[in-house]
Amino acid sequence: AEIMYINRYSEVFNKKSQNFRLQKLNPSLILAKKYGNLLHLAPEGYGIGNNRNYYFAHMINCVFDCRYCFLQGMFNSANFVVFVNYEDFFRQIEKIIKRFPSDKITFFSGYDCDSLASESTTGFISEALKFFKNLNNAELEIRTKSTFIEPLLDNFIENGVVAYSLTPQKISSKFEIGVPDIEKRLRSIIRLANLGWKIGLRFDPIIYFRDWSQTYNRFFEYIFKNIPEKAIHSVTYGSIRYPNKVYKNIVKLFPEEELFFHNMEVKKNHTGYSKQMEDEIELFVNESISNFIPQEKLYHCFNS
C-alpha cells in the first residue's frame, strides 16, 4: 500500500466534493488519534435497561454497505478511520465509572462502524474485552452484523452483550451488501449463546413494505425458535429514520431509490415514517415479540 503522512485525519476525511459511493468501492485506511471528548451520552430513550448510557466511535465507517445506513449521509468520505489511541478511550470510560460508582452503565461500541467486522484489522475488541472484564458496574455492548466471532470464543466476559442487527432475508439480500446471510449470523449467535454470552437482538430498522407484517411475523418466529430465551439479554427495534440533513445527503446519492421516498415524511427534527405508521409498527412488534420474550426485555427506539 502507498503510505501518505498527514497532520490531521480531518484534512483528508472532511474534504468537500468527495464521492462517497465511488470511495466505497475502494476505500483507504486512515490511522489517527482522537482528541477531546471521546464518549457521548446516548440519546434520551435509547438504552437496554441501565440508567446511564454512553456510545463511542473508535472507528468511522463500516466494511459493509447497507443501503439504508446513516453513515453515507453523515460523512463526506467512505474511507475508514481507525483511532489508534485505544487507551485514551479506556481512560475516559474509567473516569465515568468512578464518577458514578453506584450506577450500572452501558457503553455502546459500533456506533459509527461494525467493531467486530473490523476486528482482524483493528484488534480493538480484544483490547476492550480485557479492559471491561473486571469492571463491575460497566456493561459493553458490541453491535455487529459480522460472523467473525473468533475474538469472543476464548474471551468471555460476564458484562458483555453481543448485539446482532437482523432483518428478514428478503430485505437483507436487497439492501445489506456484503453482510452475511441470516442463517450464518444465526449460527454465530447460537455458538456464542452456548458459550454463555448475553445476546442482544436489534431489529432496526423495521422497513415498511407491502407484506411487511407477515414477513416480520415469520422472521421473528424463526429467530426466537432458534435462540434460547435465557440467552437473550435485550431486544430493540425502530423504524427507518434519519436526521433531516443526513436524509438530504443520502437522497442526493440515491435519487431513484424507492426506500428513501416510499412512506417517508420530513418532520421538524428528522425524516421517517408518519406517526400513524410508527404507531402501527410499535403495536405490531410489541404484540408479535411478546409471544417469545418477557416485555421487560423489549425496548423501542423511535424519534419523538
PDB file of C-alpha atoms in Angstrom:
ATOM      1  CA  ALA A   1       0.000   0.000   0.000  1.00  0.00           C
ATOM      2  CA  GLU A   2       1.077   3.554  -0.626  1.00  0.00           C
ATOM      3  CA  ILE A   3       1.609   5.366   2.692  1.00  0.00           C
ATOM      4  CA  MET A   4       0.891   9.064   2.967  1.00  0.00           C
ATOM      5  CA  TYR A   5       1.605  11.109   6.125  1.00  0.00           C
ATOM      6  CA  ILE A   6      -0.821  13.851   7.146  1.00  0.00           C
ATOM      7  CA  ASN A   7      -1.143  16.149  10.155  1.00  0.00           C
ATOM      8  CA  ARG A   8      -4.824  15.585  10.935  1.00  0.00           C
ATOM      9  CA  TYR A   9      -7.195  12.953   9.580  1.00  0.00           C
ATOM     10  CA  SER A  10      -9.841  15.633   9.033  1.00  0.00           C
ATOM     11  CA  GLU A  11      -7.804  17.356   6.312  1.00  0.00           C
ATOM     12  CA  VAL A  12      -8.408  14.280   4.132  1.00  0.00           C
ATOM     13  CA  PHE A  13     -11.617  12.866   5.557  1.00  0.00           C
ATOM     14  CA  ASN A  14     -13.640  16.069   5.757  1.00  0.00           C
ATOM     15  CA  LYS A  15     -12.726  17.480   2.354  1.00  0.00           C
ATOM     16  CA  LYS A  16     -15.739  18.598   0.366  1.00  0.00           C
ATOM     17  CA  SER A  17     -16.656  17.366  -3.112  1.00  0.00           C
ATOM     18  CA  GLN A  18     -15.775  13.751  -2.315  1.00  0.00           C
ATOM     19  CA  ASN A  19     -17.929  10.985  -3.757  1.00  0.00           C
ATOM     20  CA  PHE A  20     -18.963   8.574  -1.005  1.00  0.00           C
ATOM     21  CA  ARG A  21     -20.243   5.956  -3.449  1.00  0.00           C
ATOM     22  CA  LEU A  22     -17.046   5.886  -5.525  1.00  0.00           C
ATOM     23  CA  GLN A  23     -14.813   5.743  -2.436  1.00  0.00           C
ATOM     24  CA  LYS A  24     -16.896   2.874  -1.062  1.00  0.00           C
ATOM     25  CA  LEU A  25     -15.684   0.740  -3.965  1.00  0.00           C
ATOM     26  CA  ASN A  26     -12.046   1.037  -2.859  1.00  0.00           C
ATOM     27  CA  PRO A  27     -11.712   2.809   0.498  1.00  0.00           C
ATOM     28  CA  SER A  28      -8.418   3.842   2.025  1.00  0.00           C
ATOM     29  CA  LEU A  29      -7.435   3.292   5.659  1.00  0.00           C
ATOM     30  CA  ILE A  30      -6.633   6.353   7.747  1.00  0.00           C
ATOM     31  CA  LEU A  31      -4.867   5.857  11.094  1.00  0.00           C
ATOM     32  CA  ALA A  32      -5.335   8.722  13.517  1.00  0.00           C
ATOM     33  CA  LYS A  33      -5.595   9.798  17.121  1.00  0.00           C
ATOM     34  CA  LYS A  34      -8.835  11.139  18.520  1.00  0.00           C
ATOM     35  CA  TYR A  35      -8.703  14.094  20.886  1.00  0.00           C
ATOM     36  CA  GLY A  36     -11.102  15.762  23.287  1.00  0.00           C
ATOM     37  CA  ASN A  37     -14.303  14.093  24.411  1.00  0.00           C
ATOM     38  CA  LEU A  38     -14.229  10.505  23.198  1.00  0.00           C
ATOM     39  CA  LEU A  39     -17.509   9.407  24.809  1.00  0.00           C
ATOM     40  CA  HIS A  40     -21.002  10.757  24.224  1.00  0.00           C
ATOM     41  CA  LEU A  41     -24.285  10.388  26.069  1.00  0.00           C
ATOM     42  CA  ALA A  42     -26.706   8.177  24.176  1.00  0.00           C
ATOM     43  CA  PRO A  43     -29.865   9.988  23.030  1.00  0.00           C
ATOM     44  CA  GLU A  44     -32.690  10.016  25.542  1.00  0.00           C
ATOM     45  CA  GLY A  45     -34.857   6.935  25.250  1.00  0.00           C
ATOM     46  CA  TYR A  46     -32.066   4.788  23.789  1.00  0.00           C
ATOM     47  CA  GLY A  47     -30.839   2.104  26.115  1.00  0.00           C
ATOM     48  CA  ILE A  48     -31.130  -1.525  27.197  1.00  0.00           C
ATOM     49  CA  GLY A  49     -32.064  -1.283  30.829  1.00  0.00           C
ATOM     50  CA  ASN A  50     -29.425   0.808  32.584  1.00  0.00           C
ATOM     51  CA  ASN A  51     -29.871   4.392  33.757  1.00  0.00           C
ATOM     52  CA  ARG A  52     -26.687   5.688  32.135  1.00  0.00           C
ATOM     53  CA  ASN A  53     -25.752   5.020  28.518  1.00  0.00           C
ATOM     54  CA  TYR A  54     -22.735   6.198  26.523  1.00  0.00           C
ATOM     55  CA  TYR A  55     -21.541   5.482  22.992  1.00  0.00           C
ATOM     56  CA  PHE A  56     -18.122   5.867  21.426  1.00  0.00           C
ATOM     57  CA  ALA A  57     -16.612   5.541  17.973  1.00  0.00           C
ATOM     58  CA  HIS A  58     -13.102   4.078  17.854  1.00  0.00           C
ATOM     59  CA  MET A  59     -13.584   3.785  14.086  1.00  0.00           C
ATOM     60  CA  ILE A  60     -15.514   5.683  11.425  1.00  0.00           C
ATOM     61  CA  ASN A  61     -17.287   3.899   8.554  1.00  0.00           C
ATOM     62  CA  CYS A  62     -18.212   0.281   8.066  1.00  0.00           C
ATOM     63  CA  VAL A  63     -16.846  -2.558   5.940  1.00  0.00           C
ATOM     64  CA  PHE A  64     -20.422  -3.445   4.978  1.00  0.00           C
ATOM     65  CA  ASP A  65     -22.529  -1.376   2.588  1.00  0.00           C
ATOM     66  CA  CYS A  66     -26.130  -1.254   3.799  1.00  0.00           C
ATOM     67  CA  ARG A  67     -28.266   0.910   1.557  1.00  0.00           C
ATOM     68  CA  TYR A  68     -30.199   2.391   4.498  1.00  0.00           C
ATOM     69  CA  CYS A  69     -27.082   3.206   6.569  1.00  0.00           C
ATOM     70  CA  PHE A  70     -26.995   6.738   8.005  1.00  0.00           C
ATOM     71  CA  LEU A  71     -23.186   6.936   7.728  1.00  0.00           C
ATOM     72  CA  GLN A  72     -23.331   7.622   3.977  1.00  0.00           C
ATOM     73  CA  GLY A  73     -25.284  10.784   4.674  1.00  0.00           C
ATOM     74  CA  MET A  74     -23.278  11.833   7.711  1.00  0.00           C
ATOM     75  CA  PHE A  75     -19.754  11.821   6.313  1.00  0.00           C
ATOM     76  CA  ASN A  76     -18.172  13.219   3.135  1.00  0.00           C
ATOM     77  CA  SER A  77     -15.819  10.284   2.849  1.00  0.00           C
ATOM     78  CA  ALA A  78     -16.217   6.494   2.739  1.00  0.00           C
ATOM     79  CA  ASN A  79     -12.596   5.959   3.798  1.00  0.00           C
ATOM     80  CA  PHE A  80     -12.059   4.069   7.048  1.00  0.00           C
ATOM     81  CA  VAL A  81     -10.682   5.994  10.011  1.00  0.00           C
ATOM     82  CA  VAL A  82      -9.256   3.982  12.915  1.00  0.00           C
ATOM     83  CA  PHE A  83      -8.401   5.916  16.065  1.00  0.00           C
ATOM     84  CA  VAL A  84      -5.432   4.016  17.442  1.00  0.00           C
ATOM     85  CA  ASN A  85      -5.267   5.591  20.913  1.00  0.00           C
ATOM     86  CA  TYR A  86      -7.478   2.938  22.491  1.00  0.00           C
ATOM     87  CA  GLU A  87      -6.032   3.597  25.932  1.00  0.00           C
ATOM     88  CA  ASP A  88      -7.499   7.121  25.879  1.00  0.00           C
ATOM     89  CA  PHE A  89     -10.976   5.691  25.269  1.00  0.00           C
ATOM     90  CA  PHE A  90     -10.498   3.303  28.182  1.00  0.00           C
ATOM     91  CA  ARG A  91      -9.252   6.082  30.455  1.00  0.00           C
ATOM     92  CA  GLN A  92     -12.361   8.170  29.779  1.00  0.00           C
ATOM     93  CA  ILE A  93     -14.584   5.146  30.401  1.00  0.00           C
ATOM     94  CA  GLU A  94     -12.772   4.595  33.688  1.00  0.00           C
ATOM     95  CA  LYS A  95     -13.389   8.220  34.721  1.00  0.00           C
ATOM     96  CA  ILE A  96     -17.117   7.883  34.097  1.00  0.00           C
ATOM     97  CA  ILE A  97     -17.270   4.634  36.068  1.00  0.00           C
ATOM     98  CA  LYS A  98     -15.504   6.277  39.024  1.00  0.00           C
ATOM     99  CA  ARG A  99     -17.809   9.289  38.759  1.00  0.00           C
ATOM    100  CA  PHE A 100     -20.916   7.102  39.096  1.00  0.00           C
ATOM    101  CA  PRO A 101     -19.755   4.167  41.264  1.00  0.00           C
ATOM    102  CA  SER A 102     -23.253   3.074  42.281  1.00  0.00           C
ATOM    103  CA  ASP A 103     -24.790   3.166  38.785  1.00  0.00           C
ATOM    104  CA  LYS A 104     -24.807   0.411  36.182  1.00  0.00           C
ATOM    105  CA  ILE A 105     -23.581   1.946  32.915  1.00  0.00           C
ATOM    106  CA  THR A 106     -23.788   0.651  29.349  1.00  0.00           C
ATOM    107  CA  PHE A 107     -21.106   1.605  26.830  1.00  0.00           C
ATOM    108  CA  PHE A 108     -22.041   1.041  23.181  1.00  0.00           C
ATOM    109  CA  SER A 109     -19.326   0.116  20.679  1.00  0.00           C
ATOM    110  CA  GLY A 110     -20.099   0.097  16.981  1.00  0.00           C
ATOM    111  CA  TYR A 111     -21.999   3.347  16.593  1.00  0.00           C
ATOM    112  CA  ASP A 112     -20.063   4.610  13.536  1.00  0.00           C
ATOM    113  CA  CYS A 113     -18.692   1.238  12.453  1.00  0.00           C
ATOM    114  CA  ASP A 114     -19.033  -2.514  12.943  1.00  0.00           C
ATOM    115  CA  SER A 115     -16.409  -3.222  15.598  1.00  0.00           C
ATOM    116  CA  LEU A 116     -16.417  -6.986  15.183  1.00  0.00           C
ATOM    117  CA  ALA A 117     -16.328  -6.951  11.368  1.00  0.00           C
ATOM    118  CA  SER A 118     -13.189  -4.783  11.522  1.00  0.00           C
ATOM    119  CA  GLU A 119     -11.502  -6.706  14.327  1.00  0.00           C
ATOM    120  CA  SER A 120      -8.933  -8.502  12.163  1.00  0.00           C
ATOM    121  CA  THR A 121      -7.574  -5.065  11.219  1.00  0.00           C
ATOM    122  CA  THR A 122      -8.043  -3.090  14.442  1.00  0.00           C
ATOM    123  CA  GLY A 123      -7.758  -5.581  17.331  1.00  0.00           C
ATOM    124  CA  PHE A 124      -9.971  -3.201  19.319  1.00  0.00           C
ATOM    125  CA  ILE A 125     -12.484  -5.727  20.651  1.00  0.00           C
ATOM    126  CA  SER A 126      -9.735  -7.952  22.050  1.00  0.00           C
ATOM    127  CA  GLU A 127      -8.349  -4.975  23.973  1.00  0.00           C
ATOM    128  CA  ALA A 128     -11.816  -3.870  25.096  1.00  0.00           C
ATOM    129  CA  LEU A 129     -12.688  -7.316  26.460  1.00  0.00           C
ATOM    130  CA  LYS A 130      -9.549  -7.311  28.612  1.00  0.00           C
ATOM    131  CA  PHE A 131     -10.392  -3.832  29.884  1.00  0.00           C
ATOM    132  CA  PHE A 132     -14.068  -4.489  30.695  1.00  0.00           C
ATOM    133  CA  LYS A 133     -13.561  -7.924  32.226  1.00  0.00           C
ATOM    134  CA  ASN A 134     -13.095  -6.704  35.805  1.00  0.00           C
ATOM    135  CA  LEU A 135     -15.419  -3.694  35.745  1.00  0.00           C
ATOM    136  CA  ASN A 136     -18.368  -4.462  37.998  1.00  0.00           C
ATOM    137  CA  ASN A 137     -20.679  -1.568  37.148  1.00  0.00           C
ATOM    138  CA  ALA A 138     -19.932  -1.312  33.410  1.00  0.00           C
ATOM    139  CA  GLU A 139     -21.510  -3.192  30.522  1.00  0.00           C
ATOM    140  CA  LEU A 140     -20.096  -3.331  26.980  1.00  0.00           C
ATOM    141  CA  GLU A 141     -22.425  -3.759  24.006  1.00  0.00           C
ATOM    142  CA  ILE A 142     -20.750  -4.908  20.787  1.00  0.00           C
ATOM    143  CA  ARG A 143     -23.118  -4.105  17.899  1.00  0.00           C
ATOM    144  CA  THR A 144     -22.465  -6.184  14.780  1.00  0.00           C
ATOM    145  CA  LYS A 145     -23.681  -7.975  11.655  1.00  0.00           C
ATOM    146  CA  SER A 146     -20.475  -9.972  11.389  1.00  0.00           C
ATOM    147  CA  THR A 147     -19.864 -13.697  11.716  1.00  0.00           C
ATOM    148  CA  PHE A 148     -16.223 -13.094  12.663  1.00  0.00           C
ATOM    149  CA  ILE A 149     -16.575 -14.203  16.288  1.00  0.00           C
ATOM    150  CA  GLU A 150     -13.101 -15.667  16.926  1.00  0.00           C
ATOM    151  CA  PRO A 151     -12.103 -12.907  19.408  1.00  0.00           C
ATOM    152  CA  LEU A 152     -15.149 -13.819  21.530  1.00  0.00           C
ATOM    153  CA  LEU A 153     -14.687 -17.584  21.643  1.00  0.00           C
ATOM    154  CA  ASP A 154     -11.937 -17.678  24.271  1.00  0.00           C
ATOM    155  CA  ASN A 155     -12.513 -14.281  25.887  1.00  0.00           C
ATOM    156  CA  PHE A 156     -15.957 -14.493  27.505  1.00  0.00           C
ATOM    157  CA  ILE A 157     -16.853 -11.663  29.865  1.00  0.00           C
ATOM    158  CA  GLU A 158     -19.889 -11.631  32.152  1.00  0.00           C
ATOM    159  CA  ASN A 159     -20.631  -7.959  31.476  1.00  0.00           C
ATOM    160  CA  GLY A 160     -20.575  -8.170  27.671  1.00  0.00           C
ATOM    161  CA  VAL A 161     -23.530  -8.139  25.278  1.00  0.00           C
ATOM    162  CA  VAL A 162     -23.092  -9.206  21.657  1.00  0.00           C
ATOM    163  CA  ALA A 163     -25.888  -7.374  19.842  1.00  0.00           C
ATOM    164  CA  TYR A 164     -26.775  -8.609  16.366  1.00  0.00           C
ATOM    165  CA  SER A 165     -28.568  -6.383  13.867  1.00  0.00           C
ATOM    166  CA  LEU A 166     -31.054  -8.557  11.980  1.00  0.00           C
ATOM    167  CA  THR A 167     -33.532  -8.052   9.130  1.00  0.00           C
ATOM    168  CA  PRO A 168     -35.575 -10.583   7.111  1.00  0.00           C
ATOM    169  CA  GLN A 169     -33.510 -12.215   4.402  1.00  0.00           C
ATOM    170  CA  LYS A 170     -35.519 -10.652   1.551  1.00  0.00           C
ATOM    171  CA  ILE A 171     -34.583  -7.204   2.916  1.00  0.00           C
ATOM    172  CA  SER A 172     -31.011  -8.170   3.753  1.00  0.00           C
ATOM    173  CA  SER A 173     -30.385  -9.576   0.266  1.00  0.00           C
ATOM    174  CA  LYS A 174     -31.586  -6.352  -1.322  1.00  0.00           C
ATOM    175  CA  PHE A 175     -30.239  -3.664   0.998  1.00  0.00           C
ATOM    176  CA  GLU A 176     -27.344  -5.146   3.048  1.00  0.00           C
ATOM    177  CA  ILE A 177     -24.464  -5.504   0.606  1.00  0.00           C
ATOM    178  CA  GLY A 178     -21.608  -7.685   1.850  1.00  0.00           C
ATOM    179  CA  VAL A 179     -23.430  -8.713   5.039  1.00  0.00           C
ATOM    180  CA  PRO A 180     -23.515 -12.465   5.906  1.00  0.00           C
ATOM    181  CA  ASP A 181     -26.932 -14.025   5.366  1.00  0.00           C
ATOM    182  CA  ILE A 182     -29.317 -14.571   8.263  1.00  0.00           C
ATOM    183  CA  GLU A 183     -28.560 -18.282   8.652  1.00  0.00           C
ATOM    184  CA  LYS A 184     -24.825 -17.634   9.009  1.00  0.00           C
ATOM    185  CA  ARG A 185     -25.443 -14.884  11.572  1.00  0.00           C
ATOM    186  CA  LEU A 186     -27.836 -17.146  13.435  1.00  0.00           C
ATOM    187  CA  ARG A 187     -25.229 -19.916  13.625  1.00  0.00           C
ATOM    188  CA  SER A 188     -22.769 -17.428  15.133  1.00  0.00           C
ATOM    189  CA  ILE A 189     -25.383 -16.253  17.643  1.00  0.00           C
ATOM    190  CA  ILE A 190     -26.179 -19.803  18.742  1.00  0.00           C
ATOM    191  CA  ARG A 191     -22.499 -20.625  19.116  1.00  0.00           C
ATOM    192  CA  LEU A 192     -21.933 -17.553  21.307  1.00  0.00           C
ATOM    193  CA  ALA A 193     -25.077 -18.263  23.342  1.00  0.00           C
ATOM    194  CA  ASN A 194     -23.800 -21.777  24.051  1.00  0.00           C
ATOM    195  CA  LEU A 195     -20.592 -20.225  25.414  1.00  0.00           C
ATOM    196  CA  GLY A 196     -22.596 -18.107  27.842  1.00  0.00           C
ATOM    197  CA  TRP A 197     -22.577 -14.786  26.010  1.00  0.00           C
ATOM    198  CA  LYS A 198     -25.563 -12.497  26.528  1.00  0.00           C
ATOM    199  CA  ILE A 199     -27.212 -11.890  23.157  1.00  0.00           C
ATOM    200  CA  GLY A 200     -28.854  -8.663  22.043  1.00  0.00           C
ATOM    201  CA  LEU A 201     -31.237  -8.703  19.089  1.00  0.00           C
ATOM    202  CA  ARG A 202     -31.542  -5.439  17.156  1.00  0.00           C
ATOM    203  CA  PHE A 203     -34.428  -5.261  14.690  1.00  0.00           C
ATOM    204  CA  ASP A 204     -33.575  -1.803  13.449  1.00  0.00           C
ATOM    205  CA  PRO A 205     -34.646  -0.521  11.047  1.00  0.00           C
ATOM    206  CA  ILE A 206     -38.061  -2.091  10.620  1.00  0.00           C
ATOM    207  CA  ILE A 207     -38.838  -1.377   6.961  1.00  0.00           C
ATOM    208  CA  TYR A 208     -42.413  -0.927   5.787  1.00  0.00           C
ATOM    209  CA  PHE A 209     -43.442  -2.614   2.527  1.00  0.00           C
ATOM    210  CA  ARG A 210     -46.486  -4.360   1.044  1.00  0.00           C
ATOM    211  CA  ASP A 211     -46.464  -7.569   3.129  1.00  0.00           C
ATOM    212  CA  TRP A 212     -44.176  -6.315   5.892  1.00  0.00           C
ATOM    213  CA  SER A 213     -46.151  -7.623   8.871  1.00  0.00           C
ATOM    214  CA  GLN A 214     -46.435 -11.176   7.518  1.00  0.00           C
ATOM    215  CA  THR A 215     -42.747 -11.177   6.590  1.00  0.00           C
ATOM    216  CA  TYR A 216     -41.622  -9.927  10.003  1.00  0.00           C
ATOM    217  CA  ASN A 217     -44.007 -12.281  11.796  1.00  0.00           C
ATOM    218  CA  ARG A 218     -42.405 -15.300  10.104  1.00  0.00           C
ATOM    219  CA  PHE A 219     -38.965 -13.800  10.673  1.00  0.00           C
ATOM    220  CA  PHE A 220     -39.472 -13.262  14.412  1.00  0.00           C
ATOM    221  CA  GLU A 221     -40.817 -16.787  14.777  1.00  0.00           C
ATOM    222  CA  TYR A 222     -37.745 -18.192  13.008  1.00  0.00           C
ATOM    223  CA  ILE A 223     -35.278 -16.157  15.093  1.00  0.00           C
ATOM    224  CA  PHE A 224     -36.817 -16.829  18.504  1.00  0.00           C
ATOM    225  CA  LYS A 225     -37.372 -20.502  17.723  1.00  0.00           C
ATOM    226  CA  ASN A 226     -33.621 -20.950  17.284  1.00  0.00           C
ATOM    227  CA  ILE A 227     -32.240 -18.765  20.109  1.00  0.00           C
ATOM    228  CA  PRO A 228     -32.888 -19.863  23.707  1.00  0.00           C
ATOM    229  CA  GLU A 229     -34.823 -17.185  25.601  1.00  0.00           C
ATOM    230  CA  LYS A 230     -32.458 -17.386  28.580  1.00  0.00           C
ATOM    231  CA  ALA A 231     -29.583 -16.242  26.336  1.00  0.00           C
ATOM    232  CA  ILE A 232     -31.411 -13.114  25.152  1.00  0.00           C
ATOM    233  CA  HIS A 233     -30.304 -10.048  27.093  1.00  0.00           C
ATOM    234  CA  SER A 234     -32.472  -7.478  25.280  1.00  0.00           C
ATOM    235  CA  VAL A 235     -34.387  -6.804  22.089  1.00  0.00           C
ATOM    236  CA  THR A 236     -34.605  -3.358  20.480  1.00  0.00           C
ATOM    237  CA  TYR A 237     -36.416  -2.151  17.391  1.00  0.00           C
ATOM    238  CA  GLY A 238     -37.078   1.051  15.494  1.00  0.00           C
ATOM    239  CA  SER A 239     -38.351   2.261  12.135  1.00  0.00           C
ATOM    240  CA  ILE A 240     -36.196   3.718   9.365  1.00  0.00           C
ATOM    241  CA  ARG A 241     -35.345   7.349  10.236  1.00  0.00           C
ATOM    242  CA  TYR A 242     -32.665   9.995   9.679  1.00  0.00           C
ATOM    243  CA  PRO A 243     -31.718  13.468  10.864  1.00  0.00           C
ATOM    244  CA  ASN A 244     -33.004  15.821   8.173  1.00  0.00           C
ATOM    245  CA  LYS A 245     -29.563  16.884   6.940  1.00  0.00           C
ATOM    246  CA  VAL A 246     -28.393  13.266   6.707  1.00  0.00           C
ATOM    247  CA  TYR A 247     -31.545  12.344   4.801  1.00  0.00           C
ATOM    248  CA  LYS A 248     -30.969  15.111   2.236  1.00  0.00           C
ATOM    249  CA  ASN A 249     -27.400  13.925   1.650  1.00  0.00           C
ATOM    250  CA  ILE A 250     -28.486  10.305   1.181  1.00  0.00           C
ATOM    251  CA  VAL A 251     -31.189  11.260  -1.306  1.00  0.00           C
ATOM    252  CA  LYS A 252     -28.532  13.052  -3.388  1.00  0.00           C
ATOM    253  CA  LEU A 253     -26.561   9.787  -3.507  1.00  0.00           C
ATOM    254  CA  PHE A 254     -29.603   7.667  -4.391  1.00  0.00           C
ATOM    255  CA  PRO A 255     -32.166   9.912  -6.104  1.00  0.00           C
ATOM    256  CA  GLU A 256     -34.050   6.927  -7.540  1.00  0.00           C
ATOM    257  CA  GLU A 257     -34.032   4.616  -4.505  1.00  0.00           C
ATOM    258  CA  GLU A 258     -37.650   3.933  -3.534  1.00  0.00           C
ATOM    259  CA  LEU A 259     -36.585   3.107   0.029  1.00  0.00           C
ATOM    260  CA  PHE A 260     -35.937   6.818   0.698  1.00  0.00           C
ATOM    261  CA  PHE A 261     -39.214   8.092  -0.730  1.00  0.00           C
ATOM    262  CA  HIS A 262     -41.889   5.489  -0.094  1.00  0.00           C
ATOM    263  CA  ASN A 263     -43.866   6.445   3.053  1.00  0.00           C
ATOM    264  CA  MET A 264     -41.161   8.903   4.185  1.00  0.00           C
ATOM    265  CA  GLU A 265     -42.168  12.170   5.806  1.00  0.00           C
ATOM    266  CA  VAL A 266     -39.979  15.196   6.576  1.00  0.00           C
ATOM    267  CA  LYS A 267     -40.610  16.375  10.145  1.00  0.00           C
ATOM    268  CA  LYS A 268     -39.126  19.067  12.365  1.00  0.00           C
ATOM    269  CA  ASN A 269     -36.030  17.178  13.557  1.00  0.00           C
ATOM    270  CA  HIS A 270     -35.935  14.030  11.460  1.00  0.00           C
ATOM    271  CA  THR A 271     -37.264  12.281   8.392  1.00  0.00           C
ATOM    272  CA  GLY A 272     -39.055   8.974   8.778  1.00  0.00           C
ATOM    273  CA  TYR A 273     -42.385   7.221   8.710  1.00  0.00           C
ATOM    274  CA  SER A 274     -45.528   9.043   9.785  1.00  0.00           C
ATOM    275  CA  LYS A 275     -46.637   8.925  13.412  1.00  0.00           C
ATOM    276  CA  GLN A 276     -49.519   6.658  12.417  1.00  0.00           C
ATOM    277  CA  MET A 277     -47.170   4.241  10.661  1.00  0.00           C
ATOM    278  CA  GLU A 278     -44.702   4.247  13.567  1.00  0.00           C
ATOM    279  CA  ASP A 279     -47.580   3.518  15.957  1.00  0.00           C
ATOM    280  CA  GLU A 280     -48.636   0.637  13.719  1.00  0.00           C
ATOM    281  CA  ILE A 281     -45.095  -0.791  13.731  1.00  0.00           C
ATOM    282  CA  GLU A 282     -44.807  -0.381  17.502  1.00  0.00           C
ATOM    283  CA  LEU A 283     -48.122  -2.127  18.167  1.00  0.00           C
ATOM    284  CA  PHE A 284     -47.292  -4.983  15.799  1.00  0.00           C
ATOM    285  CA  VAL A 285     -43.773  -5.592  17.105  1.00  0.00           C
ATOM    286  CA  ASN A 286     -44.870  -5.475  20.751  1.00  0.00           C
ATOM    287  CA  GLU A 287     -47.658  -7.975  20.137  1.00  0.00           C
ATOM    288  CA  SER A 288     -45.535 -10.269  17.969  1.00  0.00           C
ATOM    289  CA  ILE A 289     -42.367 -10.364  20.072  1.00  0.00           C
ATOM    290  CA  SER A 290     -44.212 -10.612  23.408  1.00  0.00           C
ATOM    291  CA  ASN A 291     -45.085 -14.166  22.320  1.00  0.00           C
ATOM    292  CA  PHE A 292     -41.420 -15.072  22.691  1.00  0.00           C
ATOM    293  CA  ILE A 293     -39.807 -12.935  25.426  1.00  0.00           C
ATOM    294  CA  PRO A 294     -40.888 -11.045  28.557  1.00  0.00           C
ATOM    295  CA  GLN A 295     -41.954  -7.438  27.944  1.00  0.00           C
ATOM    296  CA  GLU A 296     -39.176  -6.097  30.196  1.00  0.00           C
ATOM    297  CA  LYS A 297     -36.558  -7.281  27.688  1.00  0.00           C
ATOM    298  CA  LEU A 298     -38.096  -5.277  24.836  1.00  0.00           C
ATOM    299  CA  TYR A 299     -37.078  -1.667  24.063  1.00  0.00           C
ATOM    300  CA  HIS A 300     -38.122   0.570  21.187  1.00  0.00           C
ATOM    301  CA  CYS A 301     -36.066   3.308  19.546  1.00  0.00           C
ATOM    302  CA  PHE A 302     -38.292   5.900  17.911  1.00  0.00           C
ATOM    303  CA  ASN A 303     -37.767   9.604  17.352  1.00  0.00           C
ATOM    304  CA  SER A 304     -40.211  11.898  19.112  1.00  0.00           C
TER     305      SER A 304
END
